[in-house]
Amino acid sequence: MIRIEESQLELQRSQNEMLQQLLHNMRDASSSSKAETIKELKETVEELNKQYSQTQDTCSPVEAGNDNSESTEDTDIQK
């Protein structure tokens, strides 16, 4: 479970760094460069969404396996 959370955090950090870099580049760019930067930003966001979806697909079965709230198993200790 901790590895999953670490992966998600690393993905978010990478996304934030790329977005900050692109925004910084946009401030210093001409109009034609801004159009190219926006295109790159769109591609980056699409790729990160794809990676995030894959991470969620990987995490869902693990999280479901860890969720015993719906378990019918008797976990109470009889005294």
JSON list of C-alpha atoms in Angstrom, two decimals:
[
{"chain": "A", "resi": 1, "resn": "MET", "atom": "CA", "xyz": [0.00, 0.00, 0.00]},
{"chain": "A", "resi": 2, "resn": "ILE", "atom": "CA", "xyz": [2.85, 2.38, 0.85]},
{"chain": "A", "resi": 3, "resn": "ARG", "atom": "CA", "xyz": [4.53, 1.71, -2.53]},
{"chain": "A", "resi": 4, "resn": "ILE", "atom": "CA", "xyz": [1.32, 2.64, -4.31]},
{"chain": "A", "resi": 5, "resn": "GLU", "atom": "CA", "xyz": [1.06, 5.91, -2.43]},
{"chain": "A", "resi": 6, "resn": "GLU", "atom": "CA", "xyz": [4.73, 6.65, -3.12]},
{"chain": "A", "resi": 7, "resn": "SER", "atom": "CA", "xyz": [4.18, 6.01, -6.83]},
{"chain": "A", "resi": 8, "resn": "GLN", "atom": "CA", "xyz": [1.19, 8.32, -6.87]},
{"chain": "A", "resi": 9, "resn": "LEU", "atom": "CA", "xyz": [3.11, 11.05, -5.07]},
{"chain": "A", "resi": 10, "resn": "GLU", "atom": "CA", "xyz": [6.07, 10.72, -7.44]},
{"chain": "A", "resi": 11, "resn": "LEU", "atom": "CA", "xyz": [3.72, 10.97, -10.42]},
{"chain": "A", "resi": 12, "resn": "GLN", "atom": "CA", "xyz": [2.15, 14.11, -8.95]},
{"chain": "A", "resi": 13, "resn": "ARG", "atom": "CA", "xyz": [5.58, 15.65, -8.27]},
{"chain": "A", "resi": 14, "resn": "SER", "atom": "CA", "xyz": [6.66, 14.98, -11.85]},
{"chain": "A", "resi": 15, "resn": "GLN", "atom": "CA", "xyz": [3.44, 16.47, -13.16]},
{"chain": "A", "resi": 16, "resn": "ASN", "atom": "CA", "xyz": [3.86, 19.59, -11.04]},
{"chain": "A", "resi": 17, "resn": "GLU", "atom": "CA", "xyz": [7.47, 20.06, -12.15]},
{"chain": "A", "resi": 18, "resn": "MET", "atom": "CA", "xyz": [6.55, 19.76, -15.82]},
{"chain": "A", "resi": 19, "resn": "LEU", "atom": "CA", "xyz": [3.64, 22.16, -15.48]},
{"chain": "A", "resi": 20, "resn": "GLN", "atom": "CA", "xyz": [5.81, 24.70, -13.66]},
{"chain": "A", "resi": 21, "resn": "GLN", "atom": "CA", "xyz": [8.47, 24.42, -16.34]},
{"chain": "A", "resi": 22, "resn": "LEU", "atom": "CA", "xyz": [5.92, 24.90, -19.14]},
{"chain": "A", "resi": 23, "resn": "LEU", "atom": "CA", "xyz": [4.31, 27.87, -17.41]},
{"chain": "A", "resi": 24, "resn": "HIS", "atom": "CA", "xyz": [7.73, 29.46, -16.91]},
{"chain": "A", "resi": 25, "resn": "ASN", "atom": "CA", "xyz": [8.51, 28.93, -20.61]},
{"chain": "A", "resi": 26, "resn": "MET", "atom": "CA", "xyz": [5.20, 30.50, -21.62]},
{"chain": "A", "resi": 27, "resn": "ARG", "atom": "CA", "xyz": [5.99, 33.73, -19.78]},
{"chain": "A", "resi": 28, "resn": "ASP", "atom": "CA", "xyz": [9.19, 34.17, -21.76]},
{"chain": "A", "resi": 29, "resn": "ALA", "atom": "CA", "xyz": [7.86, 33.09, -25.16]},
{"chain": "A", "resi": 30, "resn": "SER", "atom": "CA", "xyz": [6.48, 34.83, -28.23]},
{"chain": "A", "resi": 31, "resn": "SER", "atom": "CA", "xyz": [2.94, 34.10, -29.48]},
{"chain": "A", "resi": 32, "resn": "SER", "atom": "CA", "xyz": [4.06, 31.36, -31.89]},
{"chain": "A", "resi": 33, "resn": "SER", "atom": "CA", "xyz": [6.18, 29.79, -29.17]},
{"chain": "A", "resi": 34, "resn": "LYS", "atom": "CA", "xyz": [3.22, 29.95, -26.79]},
{"chain": "A", "resi": 35, "resn": "ALA", "atom": "CA", "xyz": [1.11, 27.97, -29.24]},
{"chain": "A", "resi": 36, "resn": "GLU", "atom": "CA", "xyz": [3.81, 25.30, -29.41]},
{"chain": "A", "resi": 37, "resn": "THR", "atom": "CA", "xyz": [4.15, 25.31, -25.62]},
{"chain": "A", "resi": 38, "resn": "ILE", "atom": "CA", "xyz": [0.39, 24.89, -25.22]},
{"chain": "A", "resi": 39, "resn": "LYS", "atom": "CA", "xyz": [0.51, 21.94, -27.61]},
{"chain": "A", "resi": 40, "resn": "GLU", "atom": "CA", "xyz": [3.34, 20.40, -25.58]},
{"chain": "A", "resi": 41, "resn": "LEU", "atom": "CA", "xyz": [1.43, 21.05, -22.37]},
{"chain": "A", "resi": 42, "resn": "LYS", "atom": "CA", "xyz": [-1.64, 19.30, -23.77]},
{"chain": "A", "resi": 43, "resn": "GLU", "atom": "CA", "xyz": [0.46, 16.29, -24.82]},
{"chain": "A", "resi": 44, "resn": "THR", "atom": "CA", "xyz": [2.13, 16.19, -21.41]},
{"chain": "A", "resi": 45, "resn": "VAL", "atom": "CA", "xyz": [-1.18, 16.31, -19.57]},
{"chain": "A", "resi": 46, "resn": "GLU", "atom": "CA", "xyz": [-2.60, 13.56, -21.78]},
{"chain": "A", "resi": 47, "resn": "GLU", "atom": "CA", "xyz": [0.45, 11.37, -21.12]},
{"chain": "A", "resi": 48, "resn": "LEU", "atom": "CA", "xyz": [0.26, 12.00, -17.37]},
{"chain": "A", "resi": 49, "resn": "ASN", "atom": "CA", "xyz": [-3.46, 11.18, -17.38]},
{"chain": "A", "resi": 50, "resn": "LYS", "atom": "CA", "xyz": [-2.66, 7.93, -19.16]},
{"chain": "A", "resi": 51, "resn": "GLN", "atom": "CA", "xyz": [0.04, 7.09, -16.59]},
{"chain": "A", "resi": 52, "resn": "TYR", "atom": "CA", "xyz": [-2.30, 8.01, -13.74]},
{"chain": "A", "resi": 53, "resn": "SER", "atom": "CA", "xyz": [-5.05, 5.78, -15.16]},
{"chain": "A", "resi": 54, "resn": "GLN", "atom": "CA", "xyz": [-2.59, 2.90, -15.41]},
{"chain": "A", "resi": 55, "resn": "THR", "atom": "CA", "xyz": [-1.52, 3.51, -11.81]},
{"chain": "A", "resi": 56, "resn": "GLN", "atom": "CA", "xyz": [-5.15, 3.52, -10.68]},
{"chain": "A", "resi": 57, "resn": "ASP", "atom": "CA", "xyz": [-5.82, 0.31, -12.62]},
{"chain": "A", "resi": 58, "resn": "THR", "atom": "CA", "xyz": [-2.87, -1.27, -10.81]},
{"chain": "A", "resi": 59, "resn": "CYS", "atom": "CA", "xyz": [-3.90, 0.10, -7.41]},
{"chain": "A", "resi": 60, "resn": "SER", "atom": "CA", "xyz": [-7.60, -0.80, -7.54]},
{"chain": "A", "resi": 61, "resn": "PRO", "atom": "CA", "xyz": [-7.17, -4.58, -7.23]},
{"chain": "A", "resi": 62, "resn": "VAL", "atom": "CA", "xyz": [-4.58, -4.13, -4.47]},
{"chain": "A", "resi": 63, "resn": "GLU", "atom": "CA", "xyz": [-6.80, -1.73, -2.56]},
{"chain": "A", "resi": 64, "resn": "ALA", "atom": "CA", "xyz": [-9.80, -4.03, -3.02]},
{"chain": "A", "resi": 65, "resn": "GLY", "atom": "CA", "xyz": [-7.74, -6.92, -1.66]},
{"chain": "A", "resi": 66, "resn": "ASN", "atom": "CA", "xyz": [-6.78, -4.84, 1.36]},
{"chain": "A", "resi": 67, "resn": "ASP", "atom": "CA", "xyz": [-10.36, -3.73, 2.05]},
{"chain": "A", "resi": 68, "resn": "ASN", "atom": "CA", "xyz": [-11.84, -6.24, 4.42]},
{"chain": "A", "resi": 69, "resn": "SER", "atom": "CA", "xyz": [-14.77, -4.04, 5.44]},
{"chain": "A", "resi": 70, "resn": "GLU", "atom": "CA", "xyz": [-17.10, -6.23, 3.37]},
{"chain": "A", "resi": 71, "resn": "SER", "atom": "CA", "xyz": [-15.61, -9.47, 4.58]},
{"chain": "A", "resi": 72, "resn": "THR", "atom": "CA", "xyz": [-17.98, -11.93, 6.20]},
{"chain": "A", "resi": 73, "resn": "GLU", "atom": "CA", "xyz": [-15.15, -13.57, 8.06]},
{"chain": "A", "resi": 74, "resn": "ASP", "atom": "CA", "xyz": [-15.59, -13.50, 11.84]},
{"chain": "A", "resi": 75, "resn": "THR", "atom": "CA", "xyz": [-12.58, -11.66, 13.21]},
{"chain": "A", "resi": 76, "resn": "ASP", "atom": "CA", "xyz": [-13.82, -11.31, 16.77]},
{"chain": "A", "resi": 77, "resn": "ILE", "atom": "CA", "xyz": [-11.81, -13.29, 19.32]},
{"chain": "A", "resi": 78, "resn": "GLN", "atom": "CA", "xyz": [-14.04, -15.49, 21.42]},
{"chain": "A", "resi": 79, "resn": "LYS", "atom": "CA", "xyz": [-13.18, -15.59, 25.12]}
]
